[in-house]
PDB file of C-alpha atoms in Angstrom:
ATOM      1  CA  UNK A   1     228.585 129.383 -10.112  1.00  0.00           C
ATOM      2  CA  UNK A   2     231.067 128.103  -7.538  1.00  0.00           C
ATOM      3  CA  UNK A   3     233.238 125.164  -8.716  1.00  0.00           C
ATOM      4  CA  UNK A   4     232.792 123.412  -5.341  1.00  0.00           C
ATOM      5  CA  UNK A   5     229.059 123.137  -6.024  1.00  0.00           C
ATOM      6  CA  UNK A   6     229.787 120.730  -8.869  1.00  0.00           C
ATOM      7  CA  UNK A   7     232.156 118.289  -7.173  1.00  0.00           C
ATOM      8  CA  UNK A   8     229.468 115.876  -5.921  1.00  0.00           C
ATOM      9  CA  UNK A   9     227.473 116.331  -9.107  1.00  0.00           C
ATOM     10  CA  UNK A  10     230.529 115.480 -11.220  1.00  0.00           C
ATOM     11  CA  UNK A  11     230.911 112.182  -9.369  1.00  0.00           C
ATOM     12  CA  UNK A  12     227.215 111.440  -9.823  1.00  0.00           C
ATOM     13  CA  UNK A  13     227.228 112.373 -13.508  1.00  0.00           C
ATOM     14  CA  UNK A  14     230.263 110.205 -14.221  1.00  0.00           C
ATOM     15  CA  UNK A  15     228.570 107.174 -12.653  1.00  0.00           C
ATOM     16  CA  UNK A  16     225.339 107.799 -14.599  1.00  0.00           C
ATOM     17  CA  UNK A  17     227.279 107.951 -17.874  1.00  0.00           C
ATOM     18  CA  UNK A  18     229.143 104.726 -17.029  1.00  0.00           C
ATOM     19  CA  UNK A  19     225.967 102.825 -16.113  1.00  0.00           C
ATOM     20  CA  UNK A  20     223.467 104.684 -18.360  1.00  0.00           C
ATOM     21  CA  UNK A  21     221.005 104.202 -15.536  1.00  0.00           C
ATOM     22  CA  UNK A  22     219.920 106.398 -12.634  1.00  0.00           C
ATOM     23  CA  UNK A  23     218.983 103.250 -10.703  1.00  0.00           C
ATOM     24  CA  UNK A  24     222.349 101.537 -11.151  1.00  0.00           C
ATOM     25  CA  UNK A  25     224.257 104.758 -10.480  1.00  0.00           C
ATOM     26  CA  UNK A  26     222.306 105.226  -7.241  1.00  0.00           C
ATOM     27  CA  UNK A  27     223.075 101.651  -6.132  1.00  0.00           C
ATOM     28  CA  UNK A  28     226.806 101.944  -6.844  1.00  0.00           C
ATOM     29  CA  UNK A  29     227.046 105.254  -4.959  1.00  0.00           C
ATOM     30  CA  UNK A  30     224.800 104.245  -2.067  1.00  0.00           C
ATOM     31  CA  UNK A  31     222.355 107.058  -2.832  1.00  0.00           C
ATOM     32  CA  UNK A  32     218.687 107.261  -3.692  1.00  0.00           C
ATOM     33  CA  UNK A  33     217.483 107.423  -7.298  1.00  0.00           C
ATOM     34  CA  UNK A  34     215.612 110.648  -6.546  1.00  0.00           C
ATOM     35  CA  UNK A  35     218.820 112.254  -5.257  1.00  0.00           C
ATOM     36  CA  UNK A  36     220.644 111.260  -8.438  1.00  0.00           C
ATOM     37  CA  UNK A  37     217.889 112.689 -10.650  1.00  0.00           C
ATOM     38  CA  UNK A  38     217.723 115.947  -8.690  1.00  0.00           C
ATOM     39  CA  UNK A  39     221.525 116.354  -8.676  1.00  0.00           C
ATOM     40  CA  UNK A  40     221.758 115.944 -12.455  1.00  0.00           C
ATOM     41  CA  UNK A  41     218.896 118.377 -13.061  1.00  0.00           C
ATOM     42  CA  UNK A  42     220.450 121.040 -10.825  1.00  0.00           C
ATOM     43  CA  UNK A  43     223.844 120.454 -12.454  1.00  0.00           C
ATOM     44  CA  UNK A  44     222.436 121.090 -15.926  1.00  0.00           C
ATOM     45  CA  UNK A  45     220.826 124.292 -14.683  1.00  0.00           C
ATOM     46  CA  UNK A  46     224.094 125.518 -13.160  1.00  0.00           C
ATOM     47  CA  UNK A  47     226.084 124.672 -16.289  1.00  0.00           C
ATOM     48  CA  UNK A  48     223.424 125.949 -18.670  1.00  0.00           C
ATOM     49  CA  UNK A  49     223.766 122.916 -20.953  1.00  0.00           C
ATOM     50  CA  UNK A  50     221.950 119.645 -21.549  1.00  0.00           C
ATOM     51  CA  UNK A  51     224.171 116.732 -20.501  1.00  0.00           C
ATOM     52  CA  UNK A  52     221.698 113.859 -20.818  1.00  0.00           C
ATOM     53  CA  UNK A  53     218.683 113.067 -23.011  1.00  0.00           C
ATOM     54  CA  UNK A  54     216.226 111.134 -20.871  1.00  0.00           C
ATOM     55  CA  UNK A  55     213.181 109.106 -21.914  1.00  0.00           C
ATOM     56  CA  UNK A  56     211.183 106.496 -20.045  1.00  0.00           C
ATOM     57  CA  UNK A  57     213.228 103.772 -21.750  1.00  0.00           C
ATOM     58  CA  UNK A  58     216.799 104.979 -21.911  1.00  0.00           C
ATOM     59  CA  UNK A  59     219.401 107.622 -21.164  1.00  0.00           C
ATOM     60  CA  UNK A  60     221.578 109.087 -23.909  1.00  0.00           C
ATOM     61  CA  UNK A  61     224.613 111.297 -23.342  1.00  0.00           C
ATOM     62  CA  UNK A  62     224.708 114.500 -25.383  1.00  0.00           C
ATOM     63  CA  UNK A  63     227.797 115.592 -27.281  1.00  0.00           C
ATOM     64  CA  UNK A  64     228.691 118.202 -24.670  1.00  0.00           C
ATOM     65  CA  UNK A  65     227.937 115.626 -21.964  1.00  0.00           C
ATOM     66  CA  UNK A  66     230.434 113.182 -23.484  1.00  0.00           C
ATOM     67  CA  UNK A  67     233.097 115.884 -23.572  1.00  0.00           C
ATOM     68  CA  UNK A  68     232.423 116.980 -19.987  1.00  0.00           C
ATOM     69  CA  UNK A  69     232.427 113.365 -18.797  1.00  0.00           C
ATOM     70  CA  UNK A  70     236.167 113.120 -19.549  1.00  0.00           C
ATOM     71  CA  UNK A  71     236.845 115.757 -16.892  1.00  0.00           C
ATOM     72  CA  UNK A  72     234.450 114.114 -14.443  1.00  0.00           C
ATOM     73  CA  UNK A  73     236.021 110.686 -14.934  1.00  0.00           C
ATOM     74  CA  UNK A  74     239.511 112.048 -14.214  1.00  0.00           C
ATOM     75  CA  UNK A  75     238.236 113.783 -11.081  1.00  0.00           C
ATOM     76  CA  UNK A  76     236.568 110.564  -9.910  1.00  0.00           C
ATOM     77  CA  UNK A  77     239.770 108.621 -10.536  1.00  0.00           C
ATOM     78  CA  UNK A  78     241.764 111.125  -8.460  1.00  0.00           C
ATOM     79  CA  UNK A  79     239.275 110.867  -5.593  1.00  0.00           C
ATOM     80  CA  UNK A  80     239.395 107.072  -5.680  1.00  0.00           C
ATOM     81  CA  UNK A  81     243.191 107.159  -5.806  1.00  0.00           C
ATOM     82  CA  UNK A  82     243.312 109.487  -2.795  1.00  0.00           C
ATOM     83  CA  UNK A  83     240.977 107.216  -0.832  1.00  0.00           C
ATOM     84  CA  UNK A  84     243.088 104.161  -1.705  1.00  0.00           C
ATOM     85  CA  UNK A  85     246.262 105.950  -0.636  1.00  0.00           C
ATOM     86  CA  UNK A  86     244.822 106.804   2.796  1.00  0.00           C
ATOM     87  CA  UNK A  87     243.555 103.235   3.250  1.00  0.00           C
ATOM     88  CA  UNK A  88     247.004 101.893   2.422  1.00  0.00           C
ATOM     89  CA  UNK A  89     248.668 104.482   4.636  1.00  0.00           C
ATOM     90  CA  UNK A  90     246.777 103.284   7.696  1.00  0.00           C
ATOM     91  CA  UNK A  91     247.520  99.652   6.950  1.00  0.00           C
ATOM     92  CA  UNK A  92     250.792  97.848   7.569  1.00  0.00           C
ATOM     93  CA  UNK A  93     252.957  98.415   4.434  1.00  0.00           C
ATOM     94  CA  UNK A  94     253.230  95.270   2.365  1.00  0.00           C
ATOM     95  CA  UNK A  95     254.350  94.195  -1.080  1.00  0.00           C
ATOM     96  CA  UNK A  96     257.435  94.343  -3.265  1.00  0.00           C
ATOM     97  CA  UNK A  97     259.757  97.336  -3.486  1.00  0.00           C
ATOM     98  CA  UNK A  98     262.401  97.426  -6.225  1.00  0.00           C
ATOM     99  CA  UNK A  99     265.235  99.965  -6.062  1.00  0.00           C
ATOM    100  CA  UNK A 100     268.313 100.757  -8.140  1.00  0.00           C
ATOM    101  CA  UNK A 101     271.205 102.760  -6.677  1.00  0.00           C
ATOM    102  CA  UNK A 102     274.938 103.400  -7.246  1.00  0.00           C
ATOM    103  CA  UNK A 103     277.168 100.786  -5.612  1.00  0.00           C
ATOM    104  CA  UNK A 104     279.047 102.808  -3.010  1.00  0.00           C
ATOM    105  CA  UNK A 105     276.319 105.342  -2.251  1.00  0.00           C
ATOM    106  CA  UNK A 106     273.818 102.515  -1.970  1.00  0.00           C
ATOM    107  CA  UNK A 107     276.008 100.480   0.373  1.00  0.00           C
ATOM    108  CA  UNK A 108     276.856 103.399   2.646  1.00  0.00           C
ATOM    109  CA  UNK A 109     273.634 105.409   2.592  1.00  0.00           C
ATOM    110  CA  UNK A 110     270.695 103.357   1.274  1.00  0.00           C
ATOM    111  CA  UNK A 111     271.269  99.900   2.774  1.00  0.00           C
ATOM    112  CA  UNK A 112     271.238 101.124   6.421  1.00  0.00           C
ATOM    113  CA  UNK A 113     267.817 102.695   5.889  1.00  0.00           C
ATOM    114  CA  UNK A 114     266.572  99.580   4.084  1.00  0.00           C
ATOM    115  CA  UNK A 115     267.760  97.424   6.974  1.00  0.00           C
ATOM    116  CA  UNK A 116     265.631  99.422   9.386  1.00  0.00           C
ATOM    117  CA  UNK A 117     262.677  99.546   6.971  1.00  0.00           C
ATOM    118  CA  UNK A 118     262.607  95.785   6.384  1.00  0.00           C
ATOM    119  CA  UNK A 119     262.922  95.086  10.114  1.00  0.00           C
ATOM    120  CA  UNK A 120     260.066  97.472  10.823  1.00  0.00           C
ATOM    121  CA  UNK A 121     257.714  96.166   8.098  1.00  0.00           C
ATOM    122  CA  UNK A 122     257.725  92.370   8.053  1.00  0.00           C
ATOM    123  CA  UNK A 123     255.387  92.108   5.038  1.00  0.00           C
ATOM    124  CA  UNK A 124     257.695  94.063   2.711  1.00  0.00           C
ATOM    125  CA  UNK A 125     260.018  92.401   0.185  1.00  0.00           C
ATOM    126  CA  UNK A 126     262.861  94.468  -1.247  1.00  0.00           C
ATOM    127  CA  UNK A 127     264.923  93.974  -4.410  1.00  0.00           C
ATOM    128  CA  UNK A 128     267.955  96.291  -4.414  1.00  0.00           C
ATOM    129  CA  UNK A 129     270.137  96.537  -7.523  1.00  0.00           C
ATOM    130  CA  UNK A 130     273.492  98.149  -6.720  1.00  0.00           C
ATOM    131  CA  UNK A 131     275.097  99.121 -10.001  1.00  0.00           C
ATOM    132  CA  UNK A 132     277.028 102.031 -11.466  1.00  0.00           C
ATOM    133  CA  UNK A 133     275.480 101.702 -14.902  1.00  0.00           C
ATOM    134  CA  UNK A 134     273.196 104.554 -16.042  1.00  0.00           C
ATOM    135  CA  UNK A 135     269.489 104.068 -15.373  1.00  0.00           C
ATOM    136  CA  UNK A 136     267.479 103.369 -18.530  1.00  0.00           C
ATOM    137  CA  UNK A 137     264.386 105.469 -17.903  1.00  0.00           C
ATOM    138  CA  UNK A 138     262.475 103.750 -20.714  1.00  0.00           C
ATOM    139  CA  UNK A 139     263.313 100.096 -20.060  1.00  0.00           C
ATOM    140  CA  UNK A 140     264.047  99.792 -16.320  1.00  0.00           C
ATOM    141  CA  UNK A 141     261.029  98.991 -14.201  1.00  0.00           C
ATOM    142  CA  UNK A 142     262.245  99.848 -10.733  1.00  0.00           C
ATOM    143  CA  UNK A 143     259.876 101.517  -8.275  1.00  0.00           C
ATOM    144  CA  UNK A 144     262.642 103.882  -7.170  1.00  0.00           C
ATOM    145  CA  UNK A 145     265.958 105.017  -8.585  1.00  0.00           C
ATOM    146  CA  UNK A 146     268.648 106.792  -6.585  1.00  0.00           C
ATOM    147  CA  UNK A 147     271.109 108.657  -8.787  1.00  0.00           C
ATOM    148  CA  UNK A 148     274.150 110.791  -8.060  1.00  0.00           C
ATOM    149  CA  UNK A 149     275.285 113.641 -10.284  1.00  0.00           C
ATOM    150  CA  UNK A 150     275.750 117.357 -10.667  1.00  0.00           C
ATOM    151  CA  UNK A 151     272.232 117.933 -12.059  1.00  0.00           C
ATOM    152  CA  UNK A 152     268.905 116.048 -11.849  1.00  0.00           C
ATOM    153  CA  UNK A 153     268.561 113.451 -14.640  1.00  0.00           C
ATOM    154  CA  UNK A 154     264.798 113.982 -15.083  1.00  0.00           C
ATOM    155  CA  UNK A 155     262.287 116.746 -14.422  1.00  0.00           C
ATOM    156  CA  UNK A 156     260.432 114.991 -11.578  1.00  0.00           C
ATOM    157  CA  UNK A 157     262.757 114.228  -8.669  1.00  0.00           C
ATOM    158  CA  UNK A 158     263.216 114.525  -4.901  1.00  0.00           C
ATOM    159  CA  UNK A 159     266.547 115.911  -3.624  1.00  0.00           C
ATOM    160  CA  UNK A 160     268.228 113.666  -1.075  1.00  0.00           C
ATOM    161  CA  UNK A 161     271.619 115.067  -0.092  1.00  0.00           C
ATOM    162  CA  UNK A 162     274.616 117.059  -1.218  1.00  0.00           C
ATOM    163  CA  UNK A 163     277.862 115.096  -1.536  1.00  0.00           C
ATOM    164  CA  UNK A 164     281.099 116.940  -0.874  1.00  0.00           C
ATOM    165  CA  UNK A 165     284.468 115.605  -2.057  1.00  0.00           C
ATOM    166  CA  UNK A 166     287.889 116.046  -0.534  1.00  0.00           C
ATOM    167  CA  UNK A 167     291.517 114.910  -0.433  1.00  0.00           C
ATOM    168  CA  UNK A 168     292.485 112.229   2.090  1.00  0.00           C
ATOM    169  CA  UNK A 169     295.768 110.571   3.061  1.00  0.00           C
ATOM    170  CA  UNK A 170     297.096 108.234   5.731  1.00  0.00           C
ATOM    171  CA  UNK A 171     298.461 110.086   8.815  1.00  0.00           C
ATOM    172  CA  UNK A 172     302.010 108.908   8.080  1.00  0.00           C
ATOM    173  CA  UNK A 173     301.886 109.859   4.389  1.00  0.00           C
ATOM    174  CA  UNK A 174     304.371 112.723   3.716  1.00  0.00           C
ATOM    175  CA  UNK A 175     301.670 115.138   2.584  1.00  0.00           C
ATOM    176  CA  UNK A 176     299.780 114.640   5.830  1.00  0.00           C
ATOM    177  CA  UNK A 177     302.901 115.365   7.860  1.00  0.00           C
ATOM    178  CA  UNK A 178     304.022 118.374   5.805  1.00  0.00           C
ATOM    179  CA  UNK A 179     301.117 120.618   6.882  1.00  0.00           C
ATOM    180  CA  UNK A 180     299.999 121.581   3.363  1.00  0.00           C
ATOM    181  CA  UNK A 181     298.285 124.951   3.570  1.00  0.00           C
ATOM    182  CA  UNK A 182     297.706 125.834  -0.094  1.00  0.00           C
ATOM    183  CA  UNK A 183     296.565 123.842  -3.162  1.00  0.00           C
ATOM    184  CA  UNK A 184     299.656 125.084  -5.026  1.00  0.00           C
ATOM    185  CA  UNK A 185     301.719 122.683  -2.892  1.00  0.00           C
ATOM    186  CA  UNK A 186     299.871 119.603  -4.166  1.00  0.00           C
ATOM    187  CA  UNK A 187     301.406 118.792  -7.596  1.00  0.00           C
ATOM    188  CA  UNK A 188     304.595 117.277  -6.100  1.00  0.00           C
ATOM    189  CA  UNK A 189     302.636 114.355  -4.591  1.00  0.00           C
ATOM    190  CA  UNK A 190     301.131 111.140  -6.032  1.00  0.00           C
ATOM    191  CA  UNK A 191     297.365 110.791  -6.254  1.00  0.00           C
ATOM    192  CA  UNK A 192     294.835 107.976  -6.143  1.00  0.00           C
ATOM    193  CA  UNK A 193     292.174 108.810  -8.704  1.00  0.00           C
ATOM    194  CA  UNK A 194     289.293 107.216 -10.522  1.00  0.00           C
ATOM    195  CA  UNK A 195     290.459 105.350 -13.571  1.00  0.00           C
ATOM    196  CA  UNK A 196     290.236 107.369 -16.774  1.00  0.00           C
ATOM    197  CA  UNK A 197     291.984 108.015 -20.044  1.00  0.00           C
ATOM    198  CA  UNK A 198     294.382 110.587 -18.601  1.00  0.00           C
ATOM    199  CA  UNK A 199     297.029 110.254 -15.902  1.00  0.00           C
ATOM    200  CA  UNK A 200     296.467 113.843 -14.793  1.00  0.00           C
ATOM    201  CA  UNK A 201     293.408 115.580 -13.387  1.00  0.00           C
ATOM    202  CA  UNK A 202     292.598 119.219 -12.694  1.00  0.00           C
ATOM    203  CA  UNK A 203     291.312 119.340  -9.127  1.00  0.00           C
ATOM    204  CA  UNK A 204     288.907 122.226  -8.390  1.00  0.00           C
ATOM    205  CA  UNK A 205     289.319 124.334  -5.258  1.00  0.00           C
ATOM    206  CA  UNK A 206     287.123 127.144  -3.919  1.00  0.00           C
ATOM    207  CA  UNK A 207     287.637 129.393  -0.939  1.00  0.00           C
ATOM    208  CA  UNK A 208     285.491 132.486  -0.793  1.00  0.00           C
ATOM    209  CA  UNK A 209     285.893 134.248  -4.151  1.00  0.00           C
ATOM    210  CA  UNK A 210     289.123 132.437  -4.953  1.00  0.00           C
ATOM    211  CA  UNK A 211     288.938 129.557  -7.426  1.00  0.00           C
ATOM    212  CA  UNK A 212     291.821 127.312  -8.497  1.00  0.00           C
ATOM    213  CA  UNK A 213     292.273 124.317 -10.755  1.00  0.00           C
ATOM    214  CA  UNK A 214     295.393 122.352  -9.851  1.00  0.00           C
ATOM    215  CA  UNK A 215     296.771 119.680 -12.184  1.00  0.00           C
ATOM    216  CA  UNK A 216     297.875 116.578 -10.290  1.00  0.00           C
ATOM    217  CA  UNK A 217     299.442 113.312 -11.477  1.00  0.00           C
ATOM    218  CA  UNK A 218     298.284 109.792 -10.684  1.00  0.00           C
ATOM    219  CA  UNK A 219     300.343 106.597 -10.825  1.00  0.00           C
ATOM    220  CA  UNK A 220     297.526 104.502  -9.336  1.00  0.00           C
ATOM    221  CA  UNK A 221     294.051 104.715 -10.827  1.00  0.00           C
ATOM    222  CA  UNK A 222     291.099 102.568  -9.720  1.00  0.00           C
ATOM    223  CA  UNK A 223     287.469 102.461 -10.816  1.00  0.00           C
ATOM    224  CA  UNK A 224     286.043 101.958  -7.319  1.00  0.00           C
ATOM    225  CA  UNK A 225     285.890 104.349  -4.363  1.00  0.00           C
ATOM    226  CA  UNK A 226     286.244 101.601  -1.762  1.00  0.00           C
ATOM    227  CA  UNK A 227     289.472 100.413  -3.402  1.00  0.00           C
ATOM    228  CA  UNK A 228     290.784 103.990  -3.502  1.00  0.00           C
ATOM    229  CA  UNK A 229     289.955 104.277   0.185  1.00  0.00           C
ATOM    230  CA  UNK A 230     291.936 101.115   0.976  1.00  0.00           C
ATOM    231  CA  UNK A 231     294.915 102.316  -1.058  1.00  0.00           C
ATOM    232  CA  UNK A 232     294.907 105.664   0.761  1.00  0.00           C
ATOM    233  CA  UNK A 233     294.788 103.960   4.164  1.00  0.00           C
ATOM    234  CA  UNK A 234     297.749 101.819   3.055  1.00  0.00           C
ATOM    235  CA  UNK A 235     299.734 104.993   2.344  1.00  0.00           C
ATOM    236  CA  UNK A 236     299.819 104.652  -1.449  1.00  0.00           C
ATOM    237  CA  UNK A 237     299.032 108.328  -2.059  1.00  0.00           C
ATOM    238  CA  UNK A 238     296.444 111.059  -1.700  1.00  0.00           C
ATOM    239  CA  UNK A 239     292.924 109.925  -2.566  1.00  0.00           C
ATOM    240  CA  UNK A 240     290.225 112.159  -4.016  1.00  0.00           C
ATOM    241  CA  UNK A 241     287.020 110.772  -2.487  1.00  0.00           C
ATOM    242  CA  UNK A 242     283.454 111.593  -1.468  1.00  0.00           C
ATOM    243  CA  UNK A 243     283.531 112.670   2.158  1.00  0.00           C
ATOM    244  CA  UNK A 244     280.922 110.106   3.215  1.00  0.00           C
ATOM    245  CA  UNK A 245     283.195 107.251   2.112  1.00  0.00           C
ATOM    246  CA  UNK A 246     286.185 108.560   4.081  1.00  0.00           C
ATOM    247  CA  UNK A 247     284.268 109.646   7.207  1.00  0.00           C
ATOM    248  CA  UNK A 248     284.593 106.366   9.164  1.00  0.00           C
ATOM    249  CA  UNK A 249     288.335 106.111   8.423  1.00  0.00           C
ATOM    250  CA  UNK A 250     288.710 109.726   9.571  1.00  0.00           C
ATOM    251  CA  UNK A 251     286.922 108.999  12.816  1.00  0.00           C
ATOM    252  CA  UNK A 252     289.200 105.980  13.349  1.00  0.00           C
ATOM    253  CA  UNK A 253     292.211 108.223  12.631  1.00  0.00           C
ATOM    254  CA  UNK A 254     293.293 106.078   9.705  1.00  0.00           C
ATOM    255  CA  UNK A 255     292.897 109.017   7.311  1.00  0.00           C
ATOM    256  CA  UNK A 256     293.276 112.773   7.579  1.00  0.00           C
ATOM    257  CA  UNK A 257     291.612 115.410   5.445  1.00  0.00           C
ATOM    258  CA  UNK A 258     293.972 117.703   3.529  1.00  0.00           C
ATOM    259  CA  UNK A 259     293.058 121.353   2.990  1.00  0.00           C
ATOM    260  CA  UNK A 260     289.692 121.064   4.788  1.00  0.00           C
ATOM    261  CA  UNK A 261     289.139 124.840   4.495  1.00  0.00           C
ATOM    262  CA  UNK A 262     288.962 124.558   0.715  1.00  0.00           C
ATOM    263  CA  UNK A 263     285.801 123.349  -1.014  1.00  0.00           C
ATOM    264  CA  UNK A 264     286.083 120.943  -3.910  1.00  0.00           C
ATOM    265  CA  UNK A 265     283.512 119.165  -6.087  1.00  0.00           C
ATOM    266  CA  UNK A 266     279.914 119.029  -4.900  1.00  0.00           C
ATOM    267  CA  UNK A 267     277.522 116.446  -6.273  1.00  0.00           C
ATOM    268  CA  UNK A 268     273.949 115.659  -5.326  1.00  0.00           C
ATOM    269  CA  UNK A 269     271.861 112.554  -4.830  1.00  0.00           C
ATOM    270  CA  UNK A 270     268.332 112.419  -6.197  1.00  0.00           C
ATOM    271  CA  UNK A 271     265.366 110.131  -5.635  1.00  0.00           C
ATOM    272  CA  UNK A 272     263.315 109.306  -8.734  1.00  0.00           C
ATOM    273  CA  UNK A 273     259.891 107.639  -8.421  1.00  0.00           C
ATOM    274  CA  UNK A 274     258.827 105.681 -11.509  1.00  0.00           C
ATOM    275  CA  UNK A 275     255.170 106.708 -11.107  1.00  0.00           C
ATOM    276  CA  UNK A 276     255.376 110.097  -9.360  1.00  0.00           C
ATOM    277  CA  UNK A 277     251.745 111.044 -10.048  1.00  0.00           C
ATOM    278  CA  UNK A 278     250.271 108.188  -7.994  1.00  0.00           C
ATOM    279  CA  UNK A 279     252.996 106.417  -5.997  1.00  0.00           C
ATOM    280  CA  UNK A 280     251.993 103.332  -4.053  1.00  0.00           C
ATOM    281  CA  UNK A 281     251.700 103.876  -0.317  1.00  0.00           C
ATOM    282  CA  UNK A 282     254.643 101.506   0.230  1.00  0.00           C
ATOM    283  CA  UNK A 283     256.813 103.589  -2.108  1.00  0.00           C
ATOM    284  CA  UNK A 284     255.730 106.872  -0.530  1.00  0.00           C
ATOM    285  CA  UNK A 285     256.392 105.530   2.984  1.00  0.00           C
ATOM    286  CA  UNK A 286     259.928 104.410   2.141  1.00  0.00           C
ATOM    287  CA  UNK A 287     260.679 107.700   0.345  1.00  0.00           C
ATOM    288  CA  UNK A 288     259.739 109.645   3.468  1.00  0.00           C
ATOM    289  CA  UNK A 289     261.858 107.379   5.675  1.00  0.00           C
ATOM    290  CA  UNK A 290     264.872 107.598   3.350  1.00  0.00           C
ATOM    291  CA  UNK A 291     264.706 111.387   3.085  1.00  0.00           C
ATOM    292  CA  UNK A 292     264.478 111.712   6.872  1.00  0.00           C
ATOM    293  CA  UNK A 293     267.387 109.305   7.404  1.00  0.00           C
ATOM    294  CA  UNK A 294     269.729 111.059   4.969  1.00  0.00           C
ATOM    295  CA  UNK A 295     268.788 114.490   6.341  1.00  0.00           C
ATOM    296  CA  UNK A 296     270.001 113.349   9.767  1.00  0.00           C
ATOM    297  CA  UNK A 297     273.335 111.969   8.553  1.00  0.00           C
ATOM    298  CA  UNK A 298     276.452 114.054   9.183  1.00  0.00           C
ATOM    299  CA  UNK A 299     278.638 112.285   6.643  1.00  0.00           C
ATOM    300  CA  UNK A 300     277.899 114.440   3.597  1.00  0.00           C
ATOM    301  CA  UNK A 301     279.370 117.771   4.654  1.00  0.00           C
ATOM    302  CA  UNK A 302     283.034 118.629   4.091  1.00  0.00           C
TER     303      UNK A 302
END
């Protein structure tokens, strides 16, 4: 018995069980009653079991029929879901799309794509929550969550981009003028770091097989990357920042990258869909557009 032989019969059987009538099942499927009766009879022969007890007055589902119906119902639901997805795909996307993303990553990397998406699809409404608080996977009801970290926060995710970090300083800052060639030269300078309990931080460096951790001191700590960027441009010290945040200032020659041949921290951004099994067509369309947009950006590499 080939499994493909039973696909149509499974759909027919599920409808018969739900209506308990060959006539009603035939009407709902747009088929003839004789086709329904013949399909069920052939199905029972192929399976070698009795699924239905039929009399002139009623139809009763056998015990094995009730158990097999659960599989048929799930298959029918998947088929209906697939049909609905294709219908939605060919229609103009419409509806509400709710997204949560980290503040700086969202502003730099998500908002530009959303701008284009909203302009392209006039029947779409977007609610974007830019926040650095952790996503509550049980309570939050966003359609999409964009998270940044070293590892995926959940099992079902879509990778978006790698995020390299580096050291940046104003062109007239002493470190930028001193032609630093080795991480060992860094401790004598002042650093702009994310605010934390300690005034020192061990910065990681990798070059080939060589790995170093260099302790540096910070007199100016801030809990926001944009503020660190501004302080670095003002010449307040060396800032440790994601490369995508510093890229525009680099291009404008307001910042220079120190030790660009050394790799530092690498983080990753991930896209989490709240209902990954059956995403709405609107959600799936935006996910594809966002992944394509971030793949084409050149601001994530060192």
